[in-house]
XYZ file of C-alpha atoms in Angstrom:
716
model
C -24.489 20.982 -23.286
C -23.618 20.710 -19.571
C -20.866 18.068 -19.298
C -18.896 17.034 -16.227
C -15.112 16.704 -16.662
C -12.896 15.050 -14.074
C -9.380 13.869 -14.833
C -8.769 10.176 -14.298
C -12.404 9.179 -13.617
C -15.176 7.709 -15.724
C -17.954 10.218 -16.269
C -21.335 8.576 -16.392
C -22.790 11.440 -18.424
C -22.366 10.722 -22.168
C -21.135 13.305 -24.649
C -23.893 15.648 -25.704
C -26.271 14.813 -22.875
C -28.292 17.601 -21.268
C -27.394 17.436 -17.568
C -29.797 19.661 -15.732
C -28.191 19.082 -12.302
C -27.164 22.227 -10.488
C -23.597 21.057 -10.238
C -23.240 20.419 -13.986
C -24.673 23.781 -14.968
C -22.438 25.518 -12.501
C -19.415 23.589 -13.741
C -20.149 24.413 -17.392
C -20.663 28.072 -16.506
C -17.322 28.020 -14.690
C -15.608 26.516 -17.761
C -17.157 29.111 -20.085
C -15.985 31.970 -17.854
C -12.363 30.727 -17.852
C -10.006 32.909 -19.889
C -8.074 29.780 -20.957
C -9.434 27.445 -23.615
C -10.468 23.923 -22.612
C -11.056 20.985 -24.978
C -11.621 17.228 -24.924
C -10.263 15.210 -27.867
C -11.393 11.751 -29.040
C -10.886 9.879 -32.301
C -8.536 12.586 -33.620
C -11.240 15.234 -33.220
C -12.208 17.952 -30.775
C -15.429 16.725 -29.167
C -15.805 19.337 -26.413
C -14.726 22.957 -25.935
C -15.518 25.767 -23.595
C -16.414 29.254 -24.864
C -12.861 30.637 -24.758
C -11.131 28.202 -27.172
C -13.324 28.733 -30.283
C -13.207 32.458 -29.601
C -9.374 32.391 -29.603
C -9.334 30.711 -33.037
C -12.160 32.696 -34.643
C -14.798 29.959 -34.589
C -18.226 29.774 -33.104
C -18.701 27.005 -30.570
C -20.805 24.915 -32.953
C -18.245 25.338 -35.757
C -15.381 24.202 -33.578
C -16.814 21.129 -31.823
C -16.271 18.131 -34.124
C -13.327 19.585 -36.077
C -10.562 17.060 -36.920
C -7.034 17.715 -35.716
C -5.891 18.621 -39.241
C -8.158 21.699 -39.244
C -6.418 23.191 -36.211
C -2.932 21.603 -36.026
C -0.325 22.958 -38.499
C 0.824 20.331 -41.041
C 4.439 20.437 -39.874
C 3.558 19.147 -36.396
C 0.421 17.129 -37.167
C 2.263 13.795 -37.234
C 3.964 14.491 -33.889
C 0.624 15.685 -32.454
C -1.126 12.470 -33.498
C 1.723 10.389 -32.125
C 1.489 12.040 -28.724
C -2.311 11.761 -28.801
C -2.037 8.008 -29.350
C 0.501 7.701 -26.552
C -1.662 9.694 -24.179
C -4.795 7.595 -24.710
C -2.777 4.396 -24.550
C -1.636 2.373 -21.539
C 2.020 3.352 -21.585
C 3.822 6.239 -19.971
C 2.078 9.540 -20.587
C 4.061 12.078 -22.678
C 5.010 15.453 -21.180
C 1.970 17.502 -20.186
C 2.962 21.022 -21.224
C 3.815 22.225 -24.737
C 4.128 25.463 -26.598
C 2.717 25.036 -30.095
C 0.732 26.994 -32.657
C -2.920 26.430 -33.558
C -4.335 27.375 -36.946
C -7.003 30.041 -36.732
C -10.148 29.817 -38.817
C -9.217 30.049 -42.493
C -5.733 28.657 -41.908
C -3.955 31.961 -42.642
C -2.880 32.815 -39.100
C -1.193 30.715 -36.461
C -1.894 31.430 -32.811
C 0.935 30.564 -30.380
C -0.505 28.742 -27.409
C 0.627 26.942 -24.300
C -1.011 23.531 -23.970
C -1.421 21.476 -20.805
C -2.682 17.995 -21.777
C -3.789 15.113 -19.563
C -5.494 11.756 -19.909
C -9.218 11.731 -19.285
C -12.096 9.244 -19.321
C -14.887 11.155 -21.031
C -18.224 9.574 -21.834
C -16.722 6.179 -21.026
C -13.966 6.603 -23.621
C -10.275 7.369 -23.278
C -9.757 10.981 -24.178
C -7.361 13.891 -23.823
C -8.193 16.965 -21.752
C -6.376 20.068 -22.948
C -6.060 23.484 -21.342
C -5.011 26.116 -23.899
C -3.584 29.494 -23.035
C -3.078 32.205 -25.636
C 0.593 33.201 -25.309
C 0.801 35.459 -28.332
C 1.184 38.468 -26.082
C 4.000 36.791 -24.215
C 5.699 35.825 -27.480
C 5.526 39.377 -28.721
C 7.047 40.534 -25.443
C 9.920 38.089 -25.816
C 10.551 39.322 -29.360
C 10.597 42.904 -28.147
C 13.065 42.015 -25.407
C 15.436 40.394 -27.921
C 15.183 43.339 -30.314
C 16.269 45.993 -27.809
C 18.732 45.244 -25.058
C 18.947 48.924 -24.198
C 15.201 49.154 -23.694
C 15.425 46.082 -21.488
C 18.141 47.671 -19.367
C 16.077 50.833 -18.983
C 13.076 48.937 -17.625
C 15.037 46.299 -15.713
C 14.574 47.689 -12.219
C 10.929 48.720 -12.709
C 9.763 45.560 -14.460
C 6.608 43.912 -13.119
C 8.231 40.499 -13.640
C 11.412 39.099 -12.203
C 14.508 39.713 -14.342
C 18.116 38.646 -13.982
C 21.423 38.558 -15.819
C 23.138 35.208 -15.290
C 26.663 34.218 -16.293
C 27.372 31.111 -18.351
C 27.921 29.054 -15.203
C 24.531 30.005 -13.777
C 25.630 32.628 -11.227
C 23.415 35.700 -10.810
C 25.130 38.860 -12.036
C 22.228 41.263 -11.593
C 18.664 40.908 -10.300
C 15.711 43.267 -10.133
C 13.497 43.906 -7.079
C 10.602 41.866 -8.467
C 12.780 38.767 -8.712
C 13.923 39.257 -5.115
C 10.264 39.388 -4.064
C 9.393 36.241 -6.041
C 12.337 34.237 -4.696
C 12.315 35.670 -1.172
C 16.013 36.609 -1.184
C 17.684 40.008 -0.937
C 19.782 40.931 -3.966
C 23.040 40.481 -2.035
C 22.117 36.881 -1.210
C 21.170 36.039 -4.817
C 24.515 37.340 -6.066
C 26.147 34.574 -4.000
C 23.954 31.853 -5.541
C 23.521 30.078 -8.874
C 20.213 29.316 -10.523
C 20.980 25.624 -9.978
C 20.954 26.135 -6.199
C 17.458 27.667 -6.152
C 15.885 25.266 -8.683
C 13.779 22.363 -7.429
C 15.784 19.129 -7.927
C 13.005 17.596 -10.041
C 13.135 20.529 -12.488
C 16.898 21.091 -12.611
C 17.786 18.609 -15.356
C 15.285 20.049 -17.828
C 16.440 23.603 -17.108
C 20.126 22.766 -17.539
C 19.466 20.824 -20.749
C 17.556 23.731 -22.291
C 20.354 26.104 -21.245
C 22.926 23.878 -22.971
C 20.670 23.814 -26.062
C 20.846 27.603 -26.224
C 24.629 27.514 -25.857
C 24.864 24.924 -28.674
C 22.744 27.162 -30.893
C 19.801 24.764 -31.079
C 17.500 27.657 -30.257
C 17.895 31.312 -29.325
C 15.724 31.219 -26.242
C 13.714 28.821 -24.150
C 10.724 28.956 -21.838
C 10.212 26.622 -18.930
C 7.744 26.420 -16.097
C 9.587 25.241 -13.037
C 9.638 25.378 -9.275
C 12.013 27.621 -7.338
C 13.242 27.113 -3.794
C 12.543 30.376 -1.953
C 14.589 31.863 0.853
C 12.034 30.769 3.465
C 12.165 27.147 2.282
C 8.848 27.214 0.397
C 8.408 26.236 -3.260
C 7.101 28.713 -5.858
C 6.111 28.020 -9.473
C 7.393 30.474 -12.076
C 7.607 30.675 -15.850
C 11.229 31.130 -16.899
C 12.176 32.669 -20.255
C 15.907 32.688 -21.003
C 17.796 34.336 -23.871
C 21.514 34.193 -24.627
C 23.349 37.481 -25.069
C 26.408 37.573 -27.328
C 29.313 39.959 -27.676
C 30.236 41.682 -30.922
C 32.228 38.652 -32.098
C 29.191 36.380 -31.585
C 30.803 34.993 -28.427
C 28.257 34.059 -25.740
C 28.520 36.484 -22.811
C 25.592 35.919 -20.430
C 21.946 34.967 -20.173
C 18.937 37.253 -19.713
C 16.236 35.534 -17.652
C 12.655 36.717 -17.233
C 10.865 35.040 -14.318
C 7.068 35.358 -14.139
C 5.287 34.280 -10.977
C 2.653 31.726 -12.080
C 2.215 29.986 -8.754
C -1.422 30.962 -8.448
C -2.174 29.891 -12.033
C -0.542 26.511 -11.481
C -2.487 26.032 -8.313
C -5.655 26.951 -10.209
C -4.859 24.362 -12.898
C -4.346 21.739 -10.248
C -7.620 22.733 -8.631
C -9.491 22.527 -11.951
C -9.212 18.733 -11.984
C -10.883 18.640 -8.604
C -13.504 21.302 -9.338
C -16.503 18.985 -9.537
C -15.843 17.569 -6.074
C -15.254 21.005 -4.651
C -18.486 22.212 -6.250
C -20.480 19.436 -4.622
C -18.894 20.216 -1.263
C -19.665 23.895 -1.754
C -23.304 23.210 -2.500
C -23.575 20.871 0.464
C -21.878 23.224 2.923
C -23.199 26.510 1.572
C -24.356 28.796 4.377
C -27.312 29.797 2.220
C -30.366 27.642 1.624
C -30.705 26.503 -1.980
C -33.818 25.150 -3.720
C -33.845 24.236 -7.397
C -37.224 23.726 -9.023
C -38.177 22.261 -12.393
C -40.461 24.179 -14.779
C -43.494 22.488 -13.169
C -42.433 24.009 -9.802
C -41.394 20.624 -8.373
C -38.256 20.685 -6.222
C -35.324 18.811 -7.784
C -32.636 19.741 -5.282
C -32.384 21.148 -1.775
C -29.206 21.532 0.240
C -28.942 20.858 4.012
C -29.178 24.553 4.908
C -32.543 25.027 3.224
C -33.805 21.847 4.915
C -32.832 23.373 8.264
C -34.595 26.622 7.482
C -37.762 24.824 6.304
C -37.622 22.218 9.095
C -37.883 19.439 6.527
C -35.930 16.249 5.812
C -33.511 16.889 2.873
C -34.824 13.877 0.965
C -38.474 14.670 1.753
C -38.442 17.958 -0.173
C -37.501 16.357 -3.496
C -40.472 16.106 -5.835
C -42.688 18.439 -3.837
C -43.847 21.908 -4.687
C -43.008 24.778 -2.347
C -46.626 25.141 -1.058
C -46.617 21.407 -0.196
C -43.799 21.951 2.299
C -46.331 23.315 4.785
C -44.540 26.640 5.297
C -46.037 30.104 5.101
C -43.991 32.873 3.501
C -44.716 36.433 4.617
C -43.381 39.707 3.331
C -41.410 42.201 5.372
C -44.617 43.689 6.777
C -45.984 40.309 7.938
C -48.542 39.753 5.149
C -48.688 36.180 3.724
C -47.689 35.881 0.062
C -50.704 35.159 -2.129
C -50.665 32.578 -4.898
C -50.410 35.416 -7.405
C -47.448 36.828 -5.492
C -45.682 33.469 -5.117
C -41.973 33.725 -5.952
C -41.982 30.865 -8.454
C -44.946 32.258 -10.344
C -43.464 35.745 -10.462
C -40.184 34.460 -11.897
C -41.937 32.126 -14.383
C -44.223 34.835 -15.727
C -41.652 37.647 -15.837
C -38.579 35.633 -16.818
C -36.540 38.017 -14.660
C -34.665 37.551 -11.427
C -35.902 38.833 -8.064
C -33.263 39.937 -5.610
C -32.973 41.097 -2.012
C -36.526 40.209 -0.976
C -36.882 40.191 2.799
C -39.437 37.692 4.100
C -40.152 35.431 7.027
C -40.712 31.666 6.884
C -43.279 30.263 9.315
C -43.248 26.471 9.644
C -45.350 26.002 12.796
C -46.649 27.909 15.785
C -44.146 26.122 18.035
C -41.076 27.193 16.020
C -39.910 30.823 15.793
C -40.002 32.159 12.225
C -36.840 32.338 10.161
C -36.098 35.644 8.463
C -34.444 35.302 5.066
C -33.062 37.442 2.267
C -34.376 35.697 -0.855
C -32.993 35.694 -4.394
C -34.906 33.936 -7.166
C -33.801 33.672 -10.776
C -34.662 31.622 -13.868
C -32.279 29.494 -15.914
C -32.624 28.669 -19.593
C -31.136 25.946 -21.761
C -29.118 26.579 -24.904
C -32.338 27.027 -26.900
C -33.458 29.742 -24.482
C -36.208 27.510 -23.157
C -37.142 27.907 -19.523
C -35.417 25.049 -17.669
C -35.536 25.723 -13.923
C -35.837 28.259 -11.120
C -33.221 28.713 -8.418
C -34.283 30.008 -5.000
C -31.577 31.090 -2.583
C -32.401 31.835 1.071
C -29.879 33.696 3.223
C -30.715 33.460 6.917
C -30.918 36.992 8.367
C -32.778 36.078 11.555
C -29.895 37.294 13.695
C -29.709 40.474 11.654
C -33.394 41.216 12.117
C -33.072 40.603 15.842
C -30.085 42.929 15.952
C -32.012 45.561 13.996
C -34.722 45.496 16.632
C -32.121 45.672 19.382
C -30.351 48.504 17.563
C -33.600 50.446 17.268
C -34.163 50.163 21.005
C -30.524 50.984 21.623
C -30.732 53.996 19.333
C -33.735 55.329 21.194
C -31.908 54.860 24.481
C -28.806 56.589 23.116
C -30.863 59.513 21.847
C -32.247 60.021 25.334
C -28.754 59.710 26.786
C -27.382 62.227 24.280
C -29.995 64.797 25.213
C -29.091 64.353 28.877
C -25.416 65.189 28.216
C -24.066 68.661 28.877
C -21.505 68.310 26.057
C -22.478 69.504 22.592
C -22.864 66.261 20.605
C -23.438 65.550 16.889
C -23.586 62.217 15.065
C -22.044 62.139 11.558
C -22.450 59.559 8.788
C -19.548 58.245 6.648
C -19.678 61.362 4.428
C -19.576 63.759 7.375
C -23.259 64.734 7.200
C -24.890 65.495 10.562
C -27.682 62.971 11.149
C -28.419 63.769 14.791
C -27.607 66.358 17.453
C -28.408 66.545 21.125
C -30.277 69.265 22.976
C -27.070 70.833 24.298
C -25.796 71.311 20.721
C -29.017 73.123 19.811
C -28.890 75.377 22.881
C -25.273 76.326 22.167
C -26.194 77.081 18.532
C -28.982 79.387 19.686
C -26.542 81.267 21.922
C -24.262 81.569 18.894
C -26.973 83.243 16.842
C -28.660 80.245 15.200
C -32.099 80.793 16.651
C -35.525 79.587 15.697
C -34.969 75.969 16.682
C -32.862 75.362 13.567
C -32.082 71.695 12.833
C -28.541 70.944 11.720
C -29.458 67.543 10.250
C -28.274 67.301 6.657
C -25.417 69.794 7.088
C -22.036 68.385 6.038
C -19.789 69.115 9.005
C -16.615 68.331 7.040
C -17.552 70.879 4.352
C -18.164 73.496 7.027
C -14.696 72.864 8.476
C -13.119 72.962 5.005
C -14.416 76.521 4.417
C -13.166 78.000 7.690
C -10.642 80.800 7.085
C -8.740 83.240 9.222
C -7.134 82.490 12.593
C -9.190 79.313 13.107
C -8.269 77.746 9.758
C -5.474 75.563 11.185
C -7.742 74.232 13.959
C -10.516 73.518 11.438
C -8.149 71.597 9.158
C -6.795 69.561 12.091
C -10.351 68.755 13.180
C -11.342 67.674 9.663
C -8.245 65.468 9.300
C -8.897 63.889 12.694
C -12.554 63.129 11.943
C -11.645 61.587 8.562
C -8.945 59.439 10.232
C -11.516 57.984 12.645
C -14.014 57.445 9.808
C -11.410 55.596 7.725
C -10.272 53.432 10.645
C -6.756 54.908 10.713
C -7.286 56.036 14.297
C -9.451 54.585 17.098
C -10.322 58.085 18.325
C -9.356 61.733 17.914
C -9.083 64.464 20.551
C -8.166 68.108 20.172
C -8.422 71.247 22.280
C -9.244 74.412 20.348
C -10.011 78.074 21.163
C -13.405 79.561 20.393
C -13.022 83.145 21.617
C -15.704 85.761 21.346
C -15.386 89.524 21.933
C -16.608 89.283 25.515
C -14.642 86.273 26.770
C -11.970 83.714 25.953
C -13.266 80.160 25.591
C -11.751 76.759 24.853
C -13.425 73.512 23.908
C -12.248 69.896 23.822
C -13.301 68.010 20.704
C -13.523 64.209 20.930
C -14.359 61.972 17.966
C -15.181 58.281 18.445
C -16.795 55.613 16.217
C -20.292 54.539 17.215
C -20.078 51.081 15.610
C -17.445 48.636 14.415
C -18.110 49.451 10.747
C -17.707 53.193 11.465
C -20.953 53.990 9.690
C -21.499 56.662 12.340
C -19.059 58.744 14.359
C -19.841 60.838 17.418
C -18.382 64.344 17.714
C -18.569 66.011 21.125
C -17.478 69.495 22.243
C -16.831 69.991 25.979
C -16.298 73.486 27.412
C -12.866 73.431 29.109
C -12.385 77.185 29.494
C -11.795 77.035 33.249
C -9.231 74.267 32.836
C -7.384 76.144 30.076
C -7.273 79.380 32.060
C -5.838 77.485 35.021
C -3.288 75.742 32.778
C -2.280 79.069 31.256
C -1.773 80.592 34.682
C 0.312 77.632 35.796
C 2.384 77.771 32.597
C 3.079 81.472 33.100
C 4.106 80.877 36.699
C 6.329 77.964 35.678
C 8.081 79.788 32.809
C 8.257 83.426 33.911
C 10.363 85.317 36.377
C 7.826 86.878 38.754
C 9.722 90.148 39.261
C 10.746 91.073 35.710
C 8.206 89.218 33.580
C 11.044 87.752 31.504
C 11.588 84.019 31.020
C 13.101 82.308 34.041
C 16.382 80.457 33.740
C 14.833 77.036 33.003
C 12.464 78.320 30.323
C 15.136 80.485 28.701
C 17.480 77.505 28.420
C 14.701 75.418 26.830
C 14.138 78.123 24.198
C 17.885 78.516 23.676
C 18.430 74.789 23.077
C 15.751 74.804 20.362
C 17.241 77.879 18.656
C 20.746 76.403 18.847
C 19.552 73.149 17.211
C 17.826 75.181 14.479
C 20.989 77.202 13.831
C 23.002 73.975 13.576
C 20.474 72.377 11.208
C 20.230 75.325 8.808
C 23.693 76.843 9.468
C 22.243 80.246 10.335
C 23.821 82.944 12.588
C 23.013 82.975 16.301
C 24.342 85.399 18.948
C 24.011 85.280 22.736
C 24.574 88.112 25.245
C 25.163 87.874 28.988
C 24.381 91.168 30.816
C 25.089 91.979 34.448
C 24.113 95.166 36.295
C 27.290 96.858 37.610
C 27.622 97.381 41.378
C 24.090 96.118 41.996
C 24.885 95.531 45.682
C 25.525 99.235 46.012
C 22.100 100.000 44.507
C 20.473 97.735 47.084
C 22.504 99.340 49.873
C 21.565 102.867 48.786
C 17.896 102.435 47.753
C 16.959 99.284 49.608
C 15.758 96.033 48.081
C 12.550 97.659 46.837
C 14.687 100.151 44.932
C 16.808 97.296 43.599
C 13.636 95.592 42.362
C 12.634 98.834 40.611
C 15.997 98.898 38.797
C 15.629 95.249 37.739
C 12.131 95.884 36.394
C 13.360 99.012 34.597
C 16.114 96.992 32.927
C 13.681 94.234 31.893
C 11.273 96.763 30.351
C 14.072 98.529 28.490
C 15.508 95.253 27.242
C 12.103 93.960 26.074
C 11.471 97.156 24.095
C 14.537 96.417 21.943
C 13.779 92.735 21.225
C 12.361 91.471 17.952
C 9.605 88.817 17.882
C 12.209 86.145 17.200
C 14.510 87.259 20.060
C 14.360 85.886 23.602
C 15.549 87.157 26.986
C 15.605 85.679 30.445
C 16.682 86.394 33.986
C 19.299 83.721 34.728
C 20.583 85.052 38.067
C 19.954 87.787 40.669
C 21.027 90.706 38.475
C 22.232 88.611 35.538
C 20.314 88.380 32.243
C 20.763 86.455 28.992
C 19.655 87.504 25.503
C 19.309 85.242 22.449
C 19.445 86.828 18.967
C 18.611 84.310 16.186
C 19.743 85.118 12.620
C 22.131 87.717 14.065
C 25.875 87.781 13.452
C 28.503 89.260 15.766
C 28.286 92.793 14.353
C 24.508 92.839 14.873
C 24.922 91.619 18.457
C 27.463 94.401 19.157
C 25.047 97.003 17.733
C 22.282 95.608 19.966
C 24.564 95.851 23.034
C 25.401 99.465 22.226
C 21.696 100.405 21.833
C 20.857 98.686 25.118
C 23.644 100.447 27.038
C 22.665 103.786 25.485
C 18.984 103.366 26.475
C 19.959 102.449 30.044
C 22.218 105.504 30.267
C 19.673 107.979 28.857
C 16.556 106.764 30.716
C 17.509 105.973 34.318
C 14.692 104.787 36.607
C 12.989 107.016 39.146
C 13.092 105.764 42.755
C 10.953 107.818 45.107
C 11.469 110.986 43.023
C 15.217 110.463 42.591
C 16.872 109.285 39.384
C 18.952 106.151 39.938
C 21.403 105.760 37.046
C 23.199 102.440 36.623
C 25.464 100.749 34.056
C 25.845 97.326 32.447
C 28.633 94.931 31.617
C 27.873 92.717 28.608
C 29.559 89.609 27.221
C 28.891 88.552 23.618
C 29.510 85.307 21.724
C 28.185 83.807 18.523
C 27.479 80.362 17.120
C 30.431 79.065 15.155
C 32.346 75.934 14.145
C 33.646 75.479 17.696
C 30.166 75.632 19.286
C 29.322 72.074 20.224
C 26.194 72.854 22.229
C 24.386 75.839 23.720
C 25.981 75.431 27.154
C 29.402 75.893 25.499
C 28.140 78.992 23.675
C 26.748 80.384 26.947
C 30.072 79.791 28.673
C 31.819 81.840 25.950
C 29.385 84.742 26.549
C 29.954 84.348 30.304
C 33.734 84.542 29.714
C 33.191 87.711 27.687
C 31.091 89.183 30.540
C 33.878 88.376 32.965
C 36.352 90.225 30.734
C 34.031 93.264 30.533
C 33.905 93.484 34.336
C 37.633 92.851 34.623
C 38.367 95.620 32.105
C 36.441 98.331 33.947
C 32.677 97.592 33.561
C 30.100 99.676 31.618
C 31.310 98.020 28.431
C 30.918 94.903 26.327
C 33.472 92.303 25.348
C 33.381 89.577 22.677
C 34.666 86.015 23.049
C 34.239 83.552 20.164
C 34.199 79.784 20.412
C 37.807 79.661 19.166
C 39.243 81.730 22.005
C 36.800 80.792 24.760
C 39.198 80.643 27.703
C 38.577 82.588 30.905
C 41.523 84.961 31.650
C 43.355 84.651 34.901
C 42.690 87.117 37.715
C 39.537 88.478 39.392
């Protein structure tokens, strides 16, 4: 039975009629797929039901339709039920729409708690009641569980998937969970300043307050109410409120526990149900797919405007005709006309199965370009499984077919362009499999030992990167992550420079990954040889960061390194020592051996100093004959030992200048990171103060100044 239901209107289709219209069948299918039960009641009986309601109560559909109220309504509420039924089909004010009651299941031994939404309805020309039934047994069990264990409630309060609150007896929020804040659109701090009365819609406030007072009077232990809340942004949101009263040990009421479930979407769906038939008709009329419905004799009973456009026919003119009478020729994807034996209607009628995703062209005349369509055809059967009609759906893919042709030409052009590129280029699919490479990629592979014209198509590039080990593992992982980010749309492109050294030369390449289409079905990976650029950059970096004479870091670069090490020592509270070294009487060395001899001494000192440094240590030339040393993870005693070793090496291995040994000495100042070290410049000043003391106290020695006593002594 396909029956149209529409609240407040007279339905011309009588009860039990077999409406074969596309809208009725669709509407009945929609009702049967609803999880909520739907019924229509007349003459104290249930005269209509969707599939869900009998299933809830243990009946078959045929068993349920026609049952009197007494078979389903418990005896204790039957009189009230009948009274409200009479009021609802009468002319007076309609009773409240929503109830929570219990329906008797088949056999009468079990009662199913349900939530009922009832409305007046004209059905088959007769005043009736439309009911929407929701099984709330699960919700009832949840409420029981909440009352049984307050401790369990408190444990799940913050993580609950529904809104929860503790409210004092005056209605002020004592505690709220994050879900409630999300539902109401207020932060917790704002809700603590409000009462539930202030965020309740004025039209729902009286009912809420009355039910709350009923709980306080002891009329009932809890209550449930669907009401509207005023959100923080001014909007209105429907929610189902369940409230329980908590009592102290002496049975004195203490506060309320409220569970707030967001049902805004469900309420909107209920409101939309009454208007579903109209919306269905509008959908059919405005559907962007052509729709033909044919009777068993292949005559067209319905065609929407879109199919009339595709067939170049008047919408009314197609009714009653067969598809061949429309004057159109249907051809398959290869351009061959469909024979009578291969006609879609005949194939569906004879097989009884649906046909999907058939690509064909529709030719109406030589003057009109053909329309390409993706066609779906399927049979429908009545309740007795008798063949009732065939539905043909045409989705216009003319633009898609034109784009496919354009894409093919574009792909051919791109392939030629790829082969003309000097970069090594590969095209990957969404899984990372190489689907195309250019000529440059192949030539580079041959130079790398992959000879014989090997094709890389079908190789998963991401898997290759995932199995790279050794020194290049980090670069391979970064490349894989970057490619996957572009594929997933997290990044518009990815670029990375990486080394690819071989025994004979050092090489660098620039990888660039870009999507080839908006859907990122393909990504393009290119490798450009940037060895000359990298070698130039490396030379520039060395010149910018290195003292040309000694090969040590220059002052600027040393201070950059020192700032990083100082920040690391602060963060992890690790030792850090700094030394300032100055060559004693260096002017005399220059005067005696000349500036070339002075340069020899400076280089000798730099070499000696570097030989004593660990990998983590740093040294730099910060002045003419002044040097700084940074010793991470080194306390003051370690720094003093380092200074002694350095001075000993300088004393025992003097440099040779033109065949003559040129001994020299050092003065060293030492300081270490401590509570008084605010920044590295302060620490360096302490080491500089210590150096000053070493020179003042006779040179060829080291002195220590900590952050606590970092004051330069008077004198020179």
